[in-house]
Short mmCIF file of C-alpha atoms and ligand atoms in Angstrom, two decimals:
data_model
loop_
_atom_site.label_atom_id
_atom_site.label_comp_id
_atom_site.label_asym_id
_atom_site.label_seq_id
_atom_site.Cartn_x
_atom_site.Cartn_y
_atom_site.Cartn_z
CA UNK A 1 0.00 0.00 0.00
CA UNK A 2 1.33 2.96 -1.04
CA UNK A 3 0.59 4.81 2.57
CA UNK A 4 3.19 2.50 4.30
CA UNK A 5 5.74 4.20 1.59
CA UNK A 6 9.19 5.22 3.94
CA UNK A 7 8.30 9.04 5.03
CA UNK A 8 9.76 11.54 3.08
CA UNK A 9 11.82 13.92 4.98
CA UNK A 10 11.40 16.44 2.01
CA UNK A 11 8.09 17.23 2.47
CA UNK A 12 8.29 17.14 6.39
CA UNK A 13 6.43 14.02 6.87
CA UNK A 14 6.63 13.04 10.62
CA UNK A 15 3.15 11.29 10.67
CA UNK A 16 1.33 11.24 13.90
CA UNK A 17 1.14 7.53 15.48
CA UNK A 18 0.02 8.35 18.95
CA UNK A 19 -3.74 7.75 19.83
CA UNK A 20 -4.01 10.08 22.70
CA UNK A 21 -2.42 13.20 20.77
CA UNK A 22 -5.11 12.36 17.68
CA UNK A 23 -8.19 12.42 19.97
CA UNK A 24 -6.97 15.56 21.75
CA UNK A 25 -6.55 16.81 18.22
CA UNK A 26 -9.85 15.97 16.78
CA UNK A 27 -11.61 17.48 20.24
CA UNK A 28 -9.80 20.23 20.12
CA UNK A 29 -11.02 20.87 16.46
CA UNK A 30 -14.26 21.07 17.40
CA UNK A 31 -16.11 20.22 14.51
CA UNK A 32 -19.58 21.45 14.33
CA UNK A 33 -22.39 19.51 12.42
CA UNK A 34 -22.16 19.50 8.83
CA UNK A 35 -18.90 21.87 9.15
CA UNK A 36 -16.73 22.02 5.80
CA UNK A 37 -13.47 21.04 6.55
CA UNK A 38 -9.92 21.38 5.11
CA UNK A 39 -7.10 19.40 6.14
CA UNK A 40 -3.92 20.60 4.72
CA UNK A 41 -1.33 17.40 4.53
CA UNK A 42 -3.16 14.01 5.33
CA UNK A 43 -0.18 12.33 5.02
CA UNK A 44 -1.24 8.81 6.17
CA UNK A 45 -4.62 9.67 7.36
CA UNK A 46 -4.17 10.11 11.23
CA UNK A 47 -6.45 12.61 11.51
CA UNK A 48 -8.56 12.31 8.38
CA UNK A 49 -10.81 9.68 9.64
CA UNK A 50 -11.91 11.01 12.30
CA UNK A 51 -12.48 14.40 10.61
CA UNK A 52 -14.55 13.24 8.13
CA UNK A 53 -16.30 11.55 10.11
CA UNK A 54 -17.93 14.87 11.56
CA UNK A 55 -17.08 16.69 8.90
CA UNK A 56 -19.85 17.98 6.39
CA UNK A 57 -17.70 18.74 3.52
CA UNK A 58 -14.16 17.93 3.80
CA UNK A 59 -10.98 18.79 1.38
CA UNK A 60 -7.69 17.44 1.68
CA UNK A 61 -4.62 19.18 -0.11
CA UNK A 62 -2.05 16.61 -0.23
CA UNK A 63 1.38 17.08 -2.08
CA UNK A 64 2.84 13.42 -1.85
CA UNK A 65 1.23 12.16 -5.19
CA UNK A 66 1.09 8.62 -3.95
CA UNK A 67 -0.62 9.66 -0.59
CA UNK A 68 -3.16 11.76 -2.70
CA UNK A 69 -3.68 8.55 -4.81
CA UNK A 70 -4.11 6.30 -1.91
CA UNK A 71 -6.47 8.69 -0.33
CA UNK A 72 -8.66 9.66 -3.14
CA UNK A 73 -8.89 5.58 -3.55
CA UNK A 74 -9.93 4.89 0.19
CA UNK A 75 -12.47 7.53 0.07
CA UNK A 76 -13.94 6.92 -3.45
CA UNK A 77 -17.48 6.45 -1.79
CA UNK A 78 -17.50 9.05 -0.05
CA UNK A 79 -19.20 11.81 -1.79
CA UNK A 80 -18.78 14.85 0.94
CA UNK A 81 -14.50 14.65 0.50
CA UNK A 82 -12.48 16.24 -2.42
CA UNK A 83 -8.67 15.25 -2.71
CA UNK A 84 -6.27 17.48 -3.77
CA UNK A 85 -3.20 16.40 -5.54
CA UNK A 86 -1.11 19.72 -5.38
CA UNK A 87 1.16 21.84 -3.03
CA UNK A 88 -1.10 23.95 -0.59
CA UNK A 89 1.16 26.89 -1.43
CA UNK A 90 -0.10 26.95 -4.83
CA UNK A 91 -3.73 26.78 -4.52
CA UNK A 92 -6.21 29.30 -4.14
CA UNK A 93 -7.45 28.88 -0.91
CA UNK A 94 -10.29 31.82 -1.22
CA UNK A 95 -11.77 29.75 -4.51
CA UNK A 96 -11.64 26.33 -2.52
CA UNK A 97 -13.22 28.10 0.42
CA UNK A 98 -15.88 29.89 -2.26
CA UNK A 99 -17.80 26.78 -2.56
CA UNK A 100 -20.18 27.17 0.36
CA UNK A 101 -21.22 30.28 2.06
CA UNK A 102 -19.80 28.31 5.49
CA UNK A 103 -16.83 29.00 7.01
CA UNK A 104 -14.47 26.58 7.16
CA UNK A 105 -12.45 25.03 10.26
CA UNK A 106 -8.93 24.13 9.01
CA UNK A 107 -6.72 21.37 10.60
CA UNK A 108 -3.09 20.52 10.02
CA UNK A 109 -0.55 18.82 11.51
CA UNK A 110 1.86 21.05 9.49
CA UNK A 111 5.08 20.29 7.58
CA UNK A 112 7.39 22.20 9.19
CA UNK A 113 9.40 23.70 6.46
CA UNK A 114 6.84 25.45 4.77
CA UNK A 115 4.86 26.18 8.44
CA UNK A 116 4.71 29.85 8.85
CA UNK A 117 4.52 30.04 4.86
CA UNK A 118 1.06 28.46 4.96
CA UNK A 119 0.26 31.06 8.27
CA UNK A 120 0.47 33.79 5.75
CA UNK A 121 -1.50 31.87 2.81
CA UNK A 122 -4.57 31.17 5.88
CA UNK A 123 -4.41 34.68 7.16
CA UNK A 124 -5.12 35.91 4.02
CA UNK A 125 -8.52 34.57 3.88
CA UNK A 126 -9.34 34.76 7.69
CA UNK A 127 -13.22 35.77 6.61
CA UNK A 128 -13.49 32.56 5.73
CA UNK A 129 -13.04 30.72 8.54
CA UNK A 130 -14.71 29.31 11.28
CA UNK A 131 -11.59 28.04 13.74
CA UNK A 132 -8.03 26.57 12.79
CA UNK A 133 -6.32 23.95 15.20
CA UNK A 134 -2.56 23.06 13.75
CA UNK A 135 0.26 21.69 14.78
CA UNK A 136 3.41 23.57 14.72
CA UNK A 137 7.24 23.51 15.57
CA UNK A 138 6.91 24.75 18.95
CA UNK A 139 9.29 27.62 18.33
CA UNK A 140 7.09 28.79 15.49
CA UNK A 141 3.86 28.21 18.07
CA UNK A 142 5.76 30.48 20.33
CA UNK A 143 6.42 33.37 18.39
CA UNK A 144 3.06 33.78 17.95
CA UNK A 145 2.38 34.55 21.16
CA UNK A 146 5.15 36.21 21.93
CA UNK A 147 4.91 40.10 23.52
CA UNK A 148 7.05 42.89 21.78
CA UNK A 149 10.84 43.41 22.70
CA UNK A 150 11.65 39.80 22.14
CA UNK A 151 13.31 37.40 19.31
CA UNK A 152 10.64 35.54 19.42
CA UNK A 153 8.28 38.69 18.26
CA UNK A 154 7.88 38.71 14.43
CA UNK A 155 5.91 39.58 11.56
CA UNK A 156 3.73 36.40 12.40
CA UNK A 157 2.64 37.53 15.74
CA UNK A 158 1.71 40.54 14.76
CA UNK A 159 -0.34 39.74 11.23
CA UNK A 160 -1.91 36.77 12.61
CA UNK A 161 -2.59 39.15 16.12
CA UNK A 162 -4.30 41.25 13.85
CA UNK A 163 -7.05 38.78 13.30
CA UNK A 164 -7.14 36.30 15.80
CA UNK A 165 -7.43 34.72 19.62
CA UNK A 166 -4.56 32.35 19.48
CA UNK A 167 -4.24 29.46 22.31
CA UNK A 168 -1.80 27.11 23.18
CA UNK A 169 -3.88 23.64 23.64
CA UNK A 170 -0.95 21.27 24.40
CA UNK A 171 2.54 20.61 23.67
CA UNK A 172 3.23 17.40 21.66
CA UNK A 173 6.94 15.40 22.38
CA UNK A 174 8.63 13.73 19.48
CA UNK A 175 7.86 10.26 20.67
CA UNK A 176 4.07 10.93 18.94
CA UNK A 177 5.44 10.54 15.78
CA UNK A 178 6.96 8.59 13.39
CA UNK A 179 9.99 9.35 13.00
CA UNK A 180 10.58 11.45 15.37
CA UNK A 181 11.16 14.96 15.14
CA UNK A 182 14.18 16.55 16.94
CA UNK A 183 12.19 19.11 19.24
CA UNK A 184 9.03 19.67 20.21
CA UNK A 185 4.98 20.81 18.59
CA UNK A 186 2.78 22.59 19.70
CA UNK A 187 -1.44 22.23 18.89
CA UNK A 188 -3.16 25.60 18.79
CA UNK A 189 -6.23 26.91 18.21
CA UNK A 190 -7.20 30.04 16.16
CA UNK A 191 -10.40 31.59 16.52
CA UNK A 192 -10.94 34.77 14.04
CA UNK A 193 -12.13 37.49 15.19
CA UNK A 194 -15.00 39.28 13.81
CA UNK A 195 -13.44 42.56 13.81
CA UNK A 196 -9.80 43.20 13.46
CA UNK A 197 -7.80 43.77 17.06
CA UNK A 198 -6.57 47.10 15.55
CA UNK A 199 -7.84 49.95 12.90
CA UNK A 200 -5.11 49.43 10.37
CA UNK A 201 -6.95 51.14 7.14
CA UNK A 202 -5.52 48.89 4.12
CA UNK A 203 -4.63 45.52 5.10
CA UNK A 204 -2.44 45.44 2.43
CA UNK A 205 -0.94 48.50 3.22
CA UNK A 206 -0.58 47.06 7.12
CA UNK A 207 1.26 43.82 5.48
CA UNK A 208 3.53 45.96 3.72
CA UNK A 209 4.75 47.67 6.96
CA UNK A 210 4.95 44.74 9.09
CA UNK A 211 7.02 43.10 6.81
CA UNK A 212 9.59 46.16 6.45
CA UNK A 213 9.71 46.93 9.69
CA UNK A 214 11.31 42.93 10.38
CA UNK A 215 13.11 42.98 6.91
CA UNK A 216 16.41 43.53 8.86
CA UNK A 217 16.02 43.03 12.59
CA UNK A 218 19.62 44.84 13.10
CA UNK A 219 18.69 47.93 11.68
CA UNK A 220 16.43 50.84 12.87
CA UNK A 221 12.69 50.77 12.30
CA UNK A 222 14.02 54.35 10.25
CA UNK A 223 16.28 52.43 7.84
CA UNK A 224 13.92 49.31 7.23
CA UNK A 225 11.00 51.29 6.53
CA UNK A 226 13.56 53.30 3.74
CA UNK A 227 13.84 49.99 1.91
CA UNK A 228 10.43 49.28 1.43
CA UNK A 229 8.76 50.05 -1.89
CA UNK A 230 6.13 52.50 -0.35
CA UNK A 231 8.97 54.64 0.64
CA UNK A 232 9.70 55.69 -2.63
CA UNK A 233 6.39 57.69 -2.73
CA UNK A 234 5.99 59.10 0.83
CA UNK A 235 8.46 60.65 3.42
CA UNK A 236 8.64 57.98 5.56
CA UNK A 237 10.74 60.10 8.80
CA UNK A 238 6.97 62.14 8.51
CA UNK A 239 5.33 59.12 8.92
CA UNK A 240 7.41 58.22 11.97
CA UNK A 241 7.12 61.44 13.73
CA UNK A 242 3.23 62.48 12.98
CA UNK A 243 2.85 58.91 14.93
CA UNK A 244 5.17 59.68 17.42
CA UNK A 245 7.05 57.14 16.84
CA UNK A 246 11.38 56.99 17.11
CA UNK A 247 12.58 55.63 14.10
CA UNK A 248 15.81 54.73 15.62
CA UNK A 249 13.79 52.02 17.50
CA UNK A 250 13.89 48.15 16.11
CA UNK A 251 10.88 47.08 14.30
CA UNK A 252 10.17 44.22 17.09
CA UNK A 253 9.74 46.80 19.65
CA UNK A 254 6.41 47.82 18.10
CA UNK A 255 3.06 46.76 19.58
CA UNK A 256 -0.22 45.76 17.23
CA UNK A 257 -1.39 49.20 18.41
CA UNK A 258 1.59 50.96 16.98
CA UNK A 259 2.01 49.69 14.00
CA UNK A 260 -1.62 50.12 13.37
CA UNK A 261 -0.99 54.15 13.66
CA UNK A 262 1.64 53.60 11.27
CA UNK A 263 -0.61 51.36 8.99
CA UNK A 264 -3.89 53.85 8.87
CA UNK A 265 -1.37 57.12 8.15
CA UNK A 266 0.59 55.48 5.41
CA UNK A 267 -2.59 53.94 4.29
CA UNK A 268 -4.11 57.78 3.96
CA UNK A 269 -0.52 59.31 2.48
CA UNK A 270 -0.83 56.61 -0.10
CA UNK A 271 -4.44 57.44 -1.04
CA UNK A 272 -4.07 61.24 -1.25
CA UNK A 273 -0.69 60.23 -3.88
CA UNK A 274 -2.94 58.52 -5.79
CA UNK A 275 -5.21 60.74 -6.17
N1 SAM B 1 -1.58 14.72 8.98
C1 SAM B 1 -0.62 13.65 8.98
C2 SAM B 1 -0.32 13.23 10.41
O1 SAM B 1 -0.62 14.02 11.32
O2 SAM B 1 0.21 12.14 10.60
C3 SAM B 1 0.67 14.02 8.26
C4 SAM B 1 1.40 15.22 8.81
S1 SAM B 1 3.01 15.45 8.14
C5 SAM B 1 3.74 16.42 9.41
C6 SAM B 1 2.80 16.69 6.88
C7 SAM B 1 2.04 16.25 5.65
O3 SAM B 1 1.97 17.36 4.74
C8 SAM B 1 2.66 15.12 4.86
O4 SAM B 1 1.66 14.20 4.51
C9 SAM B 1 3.24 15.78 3.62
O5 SAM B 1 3.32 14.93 2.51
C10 SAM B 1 2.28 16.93 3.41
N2 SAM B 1 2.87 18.08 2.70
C11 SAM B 1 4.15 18.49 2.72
N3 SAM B 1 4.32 19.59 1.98
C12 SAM B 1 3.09 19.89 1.49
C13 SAM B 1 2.60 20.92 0.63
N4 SAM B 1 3.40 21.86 0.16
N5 SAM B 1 1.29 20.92 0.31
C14 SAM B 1 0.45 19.95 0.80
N6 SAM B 1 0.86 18.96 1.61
C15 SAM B 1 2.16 18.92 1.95
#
């Protein structure tokens, strides 16, 4: 069977094998009745099962072509769950989640390398979801709860702040899997908010900043926002001081709130250029 394949370590397959973990996950997912359901990386169907079981309609975006195969073949007769065969970093998520007006829960034991890659692709179309529980490299679960002032603060914690209740539901060990990883996981959940933690005008705009502001963690919050492309059409020292903000501070010393300021007046410089 094609499932029992040797993992490949490419495609960060350390597949689940511990019973307890797998029910913790499935009750922390919290699957409502007749909930659509996406699980990003089946792998070997640890989780699947169980998830479909509540599931209403269920996806599964697999990127091992024989997995995909093996799974689309155990669940031929069942009409409710759509396999996948691509990388999740290709697909557009907002057209797979267009299919019903319901939002979607979304659960992943993620591969690790591509982790806070696939945070970005899922915060993009937070409107569309109903709750997320995944499983993450504890060190990537940790920045994202992380306050400001600290390595572990980044442009995760702050983008994914933005939009949602984060909680830590339980560490995992590397003896739940097979093969183990070397460190630790981390299950959270992810509840969207309805309304955003912060005014932030265009979220685009707000993206933009965030990610400048970390481009080079040893410079000043000055010379990172100089870099960025936006800088080429407004003054960005302005910026800094109408906010009252120092821009010989570090980017990671910014709070939500702060960057927000800086968000909604860039956001209104930008729209009076082009105009
Ligand atoms: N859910 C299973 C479990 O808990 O045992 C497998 C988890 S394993 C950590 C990650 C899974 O994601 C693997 O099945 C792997 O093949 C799949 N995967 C890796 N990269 C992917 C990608 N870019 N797109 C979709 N799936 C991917």
């Amino acid at each position: 069977m094609s499932a029992a394949r040797r993992p490949l370590k490419s495609l960060g397959q350390n597949f689940l094998v511990d019973g307890n973990v797998i029910a913790r996950i499935i009750q922390a997912a919290d699957i409502q009745p007749d909930q659509p359901v996406l699980e990003i990386g089946p792998g070997r169907g640890a989780l699947t099962g169980h998830l479909a079981g509540r599931a209403g309609r269920m996806i599964l975006i697999e990127f091992d072509h024989a997995l995909a195969a093996w799974h689309q073949d155990q669940l031929k007769d069942n009409q409710r769950v759509k396999v996948i065969d691509a990388d999740v970093l290709k697909v557009d998520l907002a057209e797979i989640f267009s299919e019903t007006p319901r939002k979607w829960n979304v659960v992943a034991n993620l591969p690790y390398n591509i982790s806070t890659e696939v945070l970005f692709r899922l915060y993009d179309v937070h409107d569309k979801l109903a709750r997320m529980t995944l499983m993450l490299q504890k060190e990537v679960g940790d920045r994202l709860a992380a306050p400001p002032d600290c390595s572990a603060y980044g442009v995760t914690t702050v983008l994914l702040g933005l939009w949602f209740d984060i909680s830590r539901v339980f560490v995992v060990h590397p003896g739940s899997f097979h093969p183990s990883p070397k460190v630790d996981s981390v299950v959270l959940n992810f509840i969207p908010l309805s309304e955003p933690r912060a005014d932030v005008g265009d979220e685009n705009v707000f993206r933009s900043v965030v990610k400048s502001a970390f481009s080079m963690r040893r410079k000043t919050l000055a010379n990172c926002l100089k870099s960025a492309e936006f800088s080429k059409q407004v003054d960005c020292g302005e910026l800094l001081e109408t906010c009252r903000i120092d821009g010989r501070r570090r980017g990671e010393t910014l709070s939500l709130e702060e960057f927000a300021a800086l968000s909604r007046l860039l956001t209104q410089y930008l729209r009076k250029v082009a105009t």
